[in-house]
Amino acid sequence: MGALPVFRWRLAPDGYATRRQLRARGLRPGGQPVVAQLERPRRRRGPLVAYLYRVDLAKPVRPMTPARRAALAKANAARRTCPQCRRDAGYVIPASTGTCALCTYLDASDSLRST
Ligand SMILES: [Zn+2]
């Protein structure tokens, strides 16, 4: 960095926007590199810097599609499924036990019996 064009605050050329400004328009940088920076001079401190992206290269924020929604629902169902009995426990399997309450209970009574 350092070779980037620098513009004064509020004097950014048309077609450039900060990440925040893109977001306000429903856009995201989309993997493009920073193309310029804005600097607002401050007294006795380094300037305030904001990075600029090209609006024409920005991509729309990923919308919630039915496929994406289904993938999320599936991920949530997986988090509720007990890895031991393969049943949907109806709640997220606690990381502390790693199994549903029933399996945790049965495991505990097994170990009581075997001792
Ligand atoms: Zn279970």
mmCIF file of N, CA and C and ligand atoms in Angstrom:
data_model
loop_
_atom_site.group_PDB
_atom_site.id
_atom_site.type_symbol
_atom_site.label_atom_id
_atom_site.label_comp_id
_atom_site.label_asym_id
_atom_site.label_seq_id
_atom_site.Cartn_x
_atom_site.Cartn_y
_atom_site.Cartn_z
ATOM 1 N N MET A 1 0.850 -1.193 0.000
ATOM 2 C CA MET A 1 0.000 0.000 0.000
ATOM 3 C C MET A 1 0.880 1.234 0.000
ATOM 4 N N GLY A 2 0.252 2.407 -0.041
ATOM 5 C CA GLY A 2 1.032 3.633 -0.116
ATOM 6 C C GLY A 2 0.988 4.208 -1.515
ATOM 7 N N ALA A 3 0.715 3.350 -2.501
ATOM 8 C CA ALA A 3 0.611 3.807 -3.878
ATOM 9 C C ALA A 3 -0.822 4.190 -4.222
ATOM 10 N N LEU A 4 -1.721 4.036 -3.259
ATOM 11 C CA LEU A 4 -3.125 4.338 -3.526
ATOM 12 C C LEU A 4 -3.332 5.841 -3.683
ATOM 13 N N PRO A 5 -4.212 6.225 -4.624
ATOM 14 C CA PRO A 5 -4.575 7.640 -4.685
ATOM 15 C C PRO A 5 -5.283 8.066 -3.404
ATOM 16 N N VAL A 6 -5.011 9.256 -2.979
ATOM 17 C CA VAL A 6 -5.613 9.761 -1.737
ATOM 18 C C VAL A 6 -6.485 10.965 -2.060
ATOM 19 N N PHE A 7 -7.687 10.947 -1.554
ATOM 20 C CA PHE A 7 -8.602 12.072 -1.770
ATOM 21 C C PHE A 7 -8.932 12.727 -0.445
ATOM 22 N N ARG A 8 -9.240 14.011 -0.528
ATOM 23 C CA ARG A 8 -9.688 14.703 0.676
ATOM 24 C C ARG A 8 -11.081 14.238 1.020
ATOM 25 N N TRP A 9 -11.354 14.220 2.328
ATOM 26 C CA TRP A 9 -12.661 13.832 2.850
ATOM 27 C C TRP A 9 -13.771 14.588 2.121
ATOM 28 N N ARG A 10 -14.812 13.897 1.732
ATOM 29 C CA ARG A 10 -15.975 14.464 1.035
ATOM 30 C C ARG A 10 -15.681 14.873 -0.397
ATOM 31 N N LEU A 11 -14.463 14.616 -0.875
ATOM 32 C CA LEU A 11 -14.152 14.972 -2.257
ATOM 33 C C LEU A 11 -13.869 13.717 -3.077
ATOM 34 N N ALA A 12 -14.413 12.608 -2.629
ATOM 35 C CA ALA A 12 -14.204 11.374 -3.380
ATOM 36 C C ALA A 12 -14.853 11.500 -4.757
ATOM 37 N N PRO A 13 -14.176 11.028 -5.791
ATOM 38 C CA PRO A 13 -14.748 11.120 -7.135
ATOM 39 C C PRO A 13 -15.976 10.230 -7.270
ATOM 40 N N ASP A 14 -16.815 10.523 -8.217
ATOM 41 C CA ASP A 14 -17.987 9.702 -8.483
ATOM 42 C C ASP A 14 -17.553 8.288 -8.819
ATOM 43 N N GLY A 15 -18.361 7.340 -8.412
ATOM 44 C CA GLY A 15 -18.052 5.956 -8.751
ATOM 45 C C GLY A 15 -17.236 5.252 -7.681
ATOM 46 N N TYR A 16 -16.853 5.972 -6.625
ATOM 47 C CA TYR A 16 -16.139 5.366 -5.515
ATOM 48 C C TYR A 16 -16.989 5.472 -4.257
ATOM 49 N N ALA A 17 -16.882 4.489 -3.418
ATOM 50 C CA ALA A 17 -17.644 4.541 -2.174
ATOM 51 C C ALA A 17 -16.913 3.759 -1.105
ATOM 52 N N THR A 18 -17.135 4.128 0.139
ATOM 53 C CA THR A 18 -16.584 3.359 1.246
ATOM 54 C C THR A 18 -17.445 2.110 1.425
ATOM 55 N N ARG A 19 -16.915 1.145 2.183
ATOM 56 C CA ARG A 19 -17.652 -0.089 2.467
ATOM 57 C C ARG A 19 -19.030 0.236 3.066
ATOM 58 N N ARG A 20 -19.021 1.224 3.923
ATOM 59 C CA ARG A 20 -20.254 1.630 4.587
ATOM 60 C C ARG A 20 -21.268 2.225 3.608
ATOM 61 N N GLN A 21 -20.751 3.020 2.677
ATOM 62 C CA GLN A 21 -21.643 3.616 1.669
ATOM 63 C C GLN A 21 -22.186 2.551 0.723
ATOM 64 N N LEU A 22 -21.341 1.556 0.405
ATOM 65 C CA LEU A 22 -21.808 0.450 -0.446
ATOM 66 C C LEU A 22 -22.931 -0.290 0.260
ATOM 67 N N ARG A 23 -22.711 -0.539 1.533
ATOM 68 C CA ARG A 23 -23.676 -1.293 2.329
ATOM 69 C C ARG A 23 -25.039 -0.592 2.346
ATOM 70 N N ALA A 24 -25.006 0.718 2.437
ATOM 71 C CA ALA A 24 -26.243 1.505 2.461
ATOM 72 C C ALA A 24 -27.015 1.354 1.155
ATOM 73 N N ARG A 25 -26.308 0.989 0.084
ATOM 74 C CA ARG A 25 -26.976 0.779 -1.205
ATOM 75 C C ARG A 25 -27.224 -0.700 -1.472
ATOM 76 N N GLY A 26 -27.004 -1.551 -0.463
ATOM 77 C CA GLY A 26 -27.220 -2.984 -0.646
ATOM 78 C C GLY A 26 -26.109 -3.639 -1.438
ATOM 79 N N LEU A 27 -24.909 -3.059 -1.380
ATOM 80 C CA LEU A 27 -23.767 -3.607 -2.119
ATOM 81 C C LEU A 27 -22.657 -3.970 -1.148
ATOM 82 N N ARG A 28 -21.710 -4.798 -1.642
ATOM 83 C CA ARG A 28 -20.512 -5.139 -0.875
ATOM 84 C C ARG A 28 -19.331 -5.070 -1.830
ATOM 85 N N PRO A 29 -18.101 -4.908 -1.316
ATOM 86 C CA PRO A 29 -16.943 -4.798 -2.208
ATOM 87 C C PRO A 29 -16.814 -6.004 -3.140
ATOM 88 N N GLY A 30 -17.165 -7.187 -2.683
ATOM 89 C CA GLY A 30 -17.158 -8.349 -3.565
ATOM 90 C C GLY A 30 -15.767 -8.817 -3.938
ATOM 91 N N GLY A 31 -14.806 -8.683 -3.042
ATOM 92 C CA GLY A 31 -13.468 -9.212 -3.297
ATOM 93 C C GLY A 31 -12.532 -8.274 -4.022
ATOM 94 N N GLN A 32 -13.014 -7.153 -4.476
ATOM 95 C CA GLN A 32 -12.122 -6.202 -5.156
ATOM 96 C C GLN A 32 -11.184 -5.551 -4.152
ATOM 97 N N PRO A 33 -9.991 -5.184 -4.595
ATOM 98 C CA PRO A 33 -9.061 -4.523 -3.670
ATOM 99 C C PRO A 33 -9.471 -3.079 -3.421
ATOM 100 N N VAL A 34 -8.946 -2.523 -2.349
ATOM 101 C CA VAL A 34 -9.137 -1.095 -2.084
ATOM 102 C C VAL A 34 -8.487 -0.316 -3.226
ATOM 103 N N VAL A 35 -9.185 0.656 -3.798
ATOM 104 C CA VAL A 35 -8.629 1.376 -4.953
ATOM 105 C C VAL A 35 -8.151 2.782 -4.618
ATOM 106 N N ALA A 36 -8.613 3.310 -3.507
ATOM 107 C CA ALA A 36 -8.184 4.661 -3.132
ATOM 108 C C ALA A 36 -8.483 4.863 -1.661
ATOM 109 N N GLN A 37 -7.969 5.911 -1.112
ATOM 110 C CA GLN A 37 -8.340 6.195 0.271
ATOM 111 C C GLN A 37 -8.683 7.653 0.471
ATOM 112 N N LEU A 38 -9.516 7.863 1.440
ATOM 113 C CA LEU A 38 -9.940 9.203 1.832
ATOM 114 C C LEU A 38 -9.203 9.557 3.104
ATOM 115 N N GLU A 39 -8.772 10.771 3.199
ATOM 116 C CA GLU A 39 -8.134 11.192 4.442
ATOM 117 C C GLU A 39 -8.759 12.475 4.946
ATOM 118 N N ARG A 40 -9.068 12.439 6.229
ATOM 119 C CA ARG A 40 -9.559 13.662 6.868
ATOM 120 C C ARG A 40 -8.488 14.103 7.858
ATOM 121 N N PRO A 41 -7.863 15.236 7.580
ATOM 122 C CA PRO A 41 -6.793 15.680 8.486
ATOM 123 C C PRO A 41 -7.343 15.957 9.875
ATOM 124 N N ARG A 42 -6.516 15.618 10.868
ATOM 125 C CA ARG A 42 -6.910 15.895 12.249
ATOM 126 C C ARG A 42 -5.771 16.641 12.914
ATOM 127 N N ARG A 43 -6.098 17.488 13.787
ATOM 128 C CA ARG A 43 -5.114 18.255 14.536
ATOM 129 C C ARG A 43 -4.221 17.350 15.403
ATOM 130 N N ARG A 44 -2.932 17.503 15.238
ATOM 131 C CA ARG A 44 -1.968 16.813 16.113
ATOM 132 C C ARG A 44 -2.040 15.292 16.086
ATOM 133 N N ARG A 45 -2.788 14.743 15.144
ATOM 134 C CA ARG A 45 -2.846 13.288 15.049
ATOM 135 C C ARG A 45 -2.776 12.913 13.580
ATOM 136 N N GLY A 46 -2.552 11.674 13.333
ATOM 137 C CA GLY A 46 -2.576 11.205 11.957
ATOM 138 C C GLY A 46 -3.966 11.395 11.388
ATOM 139 N N PRO A 47 -4.071 11.500 10.074
ATOM 140 C CA PRO A 47 -5.390 11.705 9.475
ATOM 141 C C PRO A 47 -6.284 10.494 9.654
ATOM 142 N N LEU A 48 -7.574 10.764 9.654
ATOM 143 C CA LEU A 48 -8.571 9.697 9.692
ATOM 144 C C LEU A 48 -8.666 9.146 8.269
ATOM 145 N N VAL A 49 -8.556 7.830 8.141
ATOM 146 C CA VAL A 49 -8.496 7.234 6.808
ATOM 147 C C VAL A 49 -9.709 6.341 6.556
ATOM 148 N N ALA A 50 -10.273 6.431 5.376
ATOM 149 C CA ALA A 50 -11.340 5.518 4.967
ATOM 150 C C ALA A 50 -10.958 4.950 3.610
ATOM 151 N N TYR A 51 -11.256 3.679 3.387
ATOM 152 C CA TYR A 51 -10.881 3.050 2.129
ATOM 153 C C TYR A 51 -12.031 3.074 1.148
ATOM 154 N N LEU A 52 -11.682 3.267 -0.106
ATOM 155 C CA LEU A 52 -12.697 3.389 -1.156
ATOM 156 C C LEU A 52 -12.666 2.199 -2.105
ATOM 157 N N TYR A 53 -13.849 1.843 -2.540
ATOM 158 C CA TYR A 53 -14.020 0.756 -3.509
ATOM 159 C C TYR A 53 -14.738 1.310 -4.728
ATOM 160 N N ARG A 54 -14.601 0.601 -5.850
ATOM 161 C CA ARG A 54 -15.288 1.024 -7.074
ATOM 162 C C ARG A 54 -16.726 0.514 -7.044
ATOM 163 N N VAL A 55 -17.650 1.413 -7.244
ATOM 164 C CA VAL A 55 -19.065 1.048 -7.214
ATOM 165 C C VAL A 55 -19.395 0.085 -8.356
ATOM 166 N N ASP A 56 -18.751 0.275 -9.541
ATOM 167 C CA ASP A 56 -19.088 -0.587 -10.687
ATOM 168 C C ASP A 56 -18.617 -2.024 -10.498
ATOM 169 N N LEU A 57 -17.669 -2.257 -9.576
ATOM 170 C CA LEU A 57 -17.198 -3.623 -9.321
ATOM 171 C C LEU A 57 -17.881 -4.244 -8.104
ATOM 172 N N ALA A 58 -18.672 -3.449 -7.399
ATOM 173 C CA ALA A 58 -19.334 -3.952 -6.196
ATOM 174 C C ALA A 58 -20.401 -4.971 -6.571
ATOM 175 N N LYS A 59 -20.649 -5.886 -5.663
ATOM 176 C CA LYS A 59 -21.659 -6.915 -5.903
ATOM 177 C C LYS A 59 -22.800 -6.746 -4.913
ATOM 178 N N PRO A 60 -23.983 -7.201 -5.299
ATOM 179 C CA PRO A 60 -25.090 -7.083 -4.348
ATOM 180 C C PRO A 60 -24.856 -7.947 -3.124
ATOM 181 N N VAL A 61 -25.309 -7.482 -1.987
ATOM 182 C CA VAL A 61 -25.254 -8.288 -0.767
ATOM 183 C C VAL A 61 -26.052 -9.550 -1.029
ATOM 184 N N ARG A 62 -25.469 -10.698 -0.633
ATOM 185 C CA ARG A 62 -26.103 -11.974 -0.941
ATOM 186 C C ARG A 62 -27.514 -12.028 -0.355
ATOM 187 N N PRO A 63 -28.516 -12.174 -1.189
ATOM 188 C CA PRO A 63 -29.877 -12.205 -0.654
ATOM 189 C C PRO A 63 -30.202 -13.562 -0.045
ATOM 190 N N MET A 64 -31.209 -13.605 0.808
ATOM 191 C CA MET A 64 -31.647 -14.852 1.425
ATOM 192 C C MET A 64 -32.519 -15.601 0.423
ATOM 193 N N THR A 65 -31.937 -16.565 -0.268
ATOM 194 C CA THR A 65 -32.682 -17.342 -1.258
ATOM 195 C C THR A 65 -33.291 -18.564 -0.578
ATOM 196 N N PRO A 66 -34.276 -19.205 -1.217
ATOM 197 C CA PRO A 66 -34.846 -20.434 -0.628
ATOM 198 C C PRO A 66 -33.774 -21.491 -0.372
ATOM 199 N N ALA A 67 -32.797 -21.633 -1.279
ATOM 200 C CA ALA A 67 -31.741 -22.635 -1.099
ATOM 201 C C ALA A 67 -30.894 -22.317 0.128
ATOM 202 N N ARG A 68 -30.602 -21.026 0.316
ATOM 203 C CA ARG A 68 -29.797 -20.601 1.447
ATOM 204 C C ARG A 68 -30.559 -20.820 2.755
ATOM 205 N N ARG A 69 -31.852 -20.511 2.693
ATOM 206 C CA ARG A 69 -32.699 -20.708 3.867
ATOM 207 C C ARG A 69 -32.748 -22.196 4.254
ATOM 208 N N ALA A 70 -32.872 -23.062 3.223
ATOM 209 C CA ALA A 70 -32.918 -24.506 3.462
ATOM 210 C C ALA A 70 -31.599 -24.992 4.055
ATOM 211 N N ALA A 71 -30.492 -24.464 3.560
ATOM 212 C CA ALA A 71 -29.174 -24.862 4.063
ATOM 213 C C ALA A 71 -29.026 -24.482 5.527
ATOM 214 N N LEU A 72 -29.539 -23.304 5.872
ATOM 215 C CA LEU A 72 -29.470 -22.856 7.265
ATOM 216 C C LEU A 72 -30.328 -23.745 8.160
ATOM 217 N N ALA A 73 -31.527 -24.086 7.683
ATOM 218 C CA ALA A 73 -32.429 -24.937 8.459
ATOM 219 C C ALA A 73 -31.787 -26.301 8.689
ATOM 220 N N LYS A 74 -31.104 -26.813 7.660
ATOM 221 C CA LYS A 74 -30.438 -28.107 7.754
ATOM 222 C C LYS A 74 -29.304 -28.054 8.784
ATOM 223 N N ALA A 75 -28.556 -26.960 8.758
ATOM 224 C CA ALA A 75 -27.456 -26.799 9.711
ATOM 225 C C ALA A 75 -27.991 -26.759 11.140
ATOM 226 N N ASN A 76 -29.134 -26.066 11.317
ATOM 227 C CA ASN A 76 -29.733 -25.993 12.652
ATOM 228 C C ASN A 76 -30.237 -27.358 13.104
ATOM 229 N N ALA A 77 -30.829 -28.117 12.166
ATOM 230 C CA ALA A 77 -31.326 -29.453 12.499
ATOM 231 C C ALA A 77 -30.156 -30.348 12.913
ATOM 232 N N ALA A 78 -29.016 -30.205 12.217
ATOM 233 C CA ALA A 78 -27.834 -31.007 12.550
ATOM 234 C C ALA A 78 -27.348 -30.694 13.958
ATOM 235 N N ARG A 79 -27.467 -29.449 14.355
ATOM 236 C CA ARG A 79 -27.021 -29.060 15.699
ATOM 237 C C ARG A 79 -27.951 -29.620 16.775
ATOM 238 N N ARG A 80 -29.206 -29.954 16.384
ATOM 239 C CA ARG A 80 -30.161 -30.505 17.346
ATOM 240 C C ARG A 80 -30.146 -32.025 17.365
ATOM 241 N N THR A 81 -29.435 -32.640 16.407
ATOM 242 C CA THR A 81 -29.456 -34.092 16.301
ATOM 243 C C THR A 81 -28.382 -34.707 17.192
ATOM 244 N N CYS A 82 -28.805 -35.643 18.039
ATOM 245 C CA CYS A 82 -27.876 -36.312 18.938
ATOM 246 C C CYS A 82 -26.993 -37.260 18.129
ATOM 247 N N PRO A 83 -25.674 -37.187 18.242
ATOM 248 C CA PRO A 83 -24.800 -38.051 17.460
ATOM 249 C C PRO A 83 -24.860 -39.508 17.921
ATOM 250 N N GLN A 84 -25.390 -39.779 19.097
ATOM 251 C CA GLN A 84 -25.438 -41.138 19.625
ATOM 252 C C GLN A 84 -26.698 -41.892 19.205
ATOM 253 N N CYS A 85 -27.877 -41.274 19.430
ATOM 254 C CA CYS A 85 -29.120 -41.964 19.082
ATOM 255 C C CYS A 85 -29.709 -41.463 17.765
ATOM 256 N N ARG A 86 -29.085 -40.441 17.142
ATOM 257 C CA ARG A 86 -29.495 -39.892 15.863
ATOM 258 C C ARG A 86 -30.894 -39.304 15.884
ATOM 259 N N ARG A 87 -31.433 -38.977 17.030
ATOM 260 C CA ARG A 87 -32.746 -38.358 17.088
ATOM 261 C C ARG A 87 -32.613 -36.850 17.198
ATOM 262 N N ASP A 88 -33.667 -36.161 16.670
ATOM 263 C CA ASP A 88 -33.722 -34.715 16.838
ATOM 264 C C ASP A 88 -34.158 -34.435 18.264
ATOM 265 N N ALA A 89 -33.260 -33.917 19.068
ATOM 266 C CA ALA A 89 -33.554 -33.713 20.485
ATOM 267 C C ALA A 89 -34.535 -32.563 20.696
ATOM 268 N N GLY A 90 -34.697 -31.702 19.685
ATOM 269 C CA GLY A 90 -35.597 -30.563 19.835
ATOM 270 C C GLY A 90 -34.894 -29.346 20.424
ATOM 271 N N TYR A 91 -33.631 -29.507 20.752
ATOM 272 C CA TYR A 91 -32.817 -28.394 21.255
ATOM 273 C C TYR A 91 -31.394 -28.650 20.794
ATOM 274 N N VAL A 92 -30.573 -27.622 20.846
ATOM 275 C CA VAL A 92 -29.186 -27.780 20.406
ATOM 276 C C VAL A 92 -28.453 -28.669 21.403
ATOM 277 N N ILE A 93 -27.784 -29.701 20.893
ATOM 278 C CA ILE A 93 -27.043 -30.638 21.747
ATOM 279 C C ILE A 93 -25.953 -29.871 22.506
ATOM 280 N N PRO A 94 -25.963 -29.934 23.834
ATOM 281 C CA PRO A 94 -24.953 -29.176 24.590
ATOM 282 C C PRO A 94 -23.540 -29.700 24.335
ATOM 283 N N ALA A 95 -22.610 -28.774 24.133
ATOM 284 C CA ALA A 95 -21.228 -29.152 23.854
ATOM 285 C C ALA A 95 -20.598 -29.853 25.051
ATOM 286 N N SER A 96 -21.115 -29.575 26.263
ATOM 287 C CA SER A 96 -20.513 -30.148 27.470
ATOM 288 C C SER A 96 -20.688 -31.665 27.519
ATOM 289 N N THR A 97 -21.857 -32.158 27.046
ATOM 290 C CA THR A 97 -22.083 -33.605 27.080
ATOM 291 C C THR A 97 -21.898 -34.227 25.699
ATOM 292 N N GLY A 98 -22.241 -33.474 24.641
ATOM 293 C CA GLY A 98 -22.108 -33.975 23.280
ATOM 294 C C GLY A 98 -23.225 -34.910 22.870
ATOM 295 N N THR A 99 -24.152 -35.217 23.765
ATOM 296 C CA THR A 99 -25.297 -36.070 23.441
ATOM 297 C C THR A 99 -26.552 -35.450 24.037
ATOM 298 N N CYS A 100 -27.730 -36.033 23.659
ATOM 299 C CA CYS A 100 -28.986 -35.521 24.201
ATOM 300 C C CYS A 100 -29.078 -35.909 25.680
ATOM 301 N N ALA A 101 -30.051 -35.324 26.354
ATOM 302 C CA ALA A 101 -30.184 -35.547 27.797
ATOM 303 C C ALA A 101 -30.424 -37.026 28.113
ATOM 304 N N LEU A 102 -31.225 -37.705 27.244
ATOM 305 C CA LEU A 102 -31.525 -39.113 27.487
ATOM 306 C C LEU A 102 -30.249 -39.958 27.405
ATOM 307 N N CYS A 103 -29.462 -39.759 26.335
ATOM 308 C CA CYS A 103 -28.206 -40.518 26.190
ATOM 309 C C CYS A 103 -27.256 -40.214 27.340
ATOM 310 N N THR A 104 -27.203 -38.950 27.728
ATOM 311 C CA THR A 104 -26.326 -38.558 28.828
ATOM 312 C C THR A 104 -26.746 -39.293 30.105
ATOM 313 N N TYR A 105 -28.075 -39.379 30.299
ATOM 314 C CA TYR A 105 -28.621 -40.045 31.484
ATOM 315 C C TYR A 105 -28.313 -41.541 31.450
ATOM 316 N N LEU A 106 -28.550 -42.153 30.245
ATOM 317 C CA LEU A 106 -28.306 -43.592 30.123
ATOM 318 C C LEU A 106 -26.830 -43.918 30.305
ATOM 319 N N ASP A 107 -25.963 -43.082 29.739
ATOM 320 C CA ASP A 107 -24.516 -43.290 29.903
ATOM 321 C C ASP A 107 -24.138 -43.234 31.385
ATOM 322 N N ALA A 108 -24.729 -42.283 32.072
ATOM 323 C CA ALA A 108 -24.402 -42.115 33.490
ATOM 324 C C ALA A 108 -24.861 -43.326 34.294
ATOM 325 N N SER A 109 -26.079 -43.874 33.989
ATOM 326 C CA SER A 109 -26.562 -45.027 34.759
ATOM 327 C C SER A 109 -25.772 -46.290 34.380
ATOM 328 N N ASP A 110 -25.318 -46.373 33.107
ATOM 329 C CA ASP A 110 -24.453 -47.486 32.713
ATOM 330 C C ASP A 110 -23.193 -47.530 33.550
ATOM 331 N N SER A 111 -22.575 -46.372 33.657
ATOM 332 C CA SER A 111 -21.299 -46.351 34.376
ATOM 333 C C SER A 111 -21.513 -46.612 35.852
ATOM 334 N N LEU A 112 -22.723 -46.283 36.371
ATOM 335 C CA LEU A 112 -23.022 -46.591 37.774
ATOM 336 C C LEU A 112 -23.131 -48.098 37.966
ATOM 337 N N ARG A 113 -23.819 -48.744 36.969
ATOM 338 C CA ARG A 113 -24.045 -50.182 37.049
ATOM 339 C C ARG A 113 -22.720 -50.957 36.959
ATOM 340 N N SER A 114 -21.838 -50.493 36.105
ATOM 341 C CA SER A 114 -20.594 -51.246 35.858
ATOM 342 C C SER A 114 -19.594 -51.105 37.006
ATOM 343 N N THR A 115 -19.828 -50.145 37.904
ATOM 344 C CA THR A 115 -18.883 -50.001 39.002
ATOM 345 C C THR A 115 -19.322 -50.794 40.226
HETATM 346 ZN ZN ZN B 1 -29.281 -39.205 22.208
#
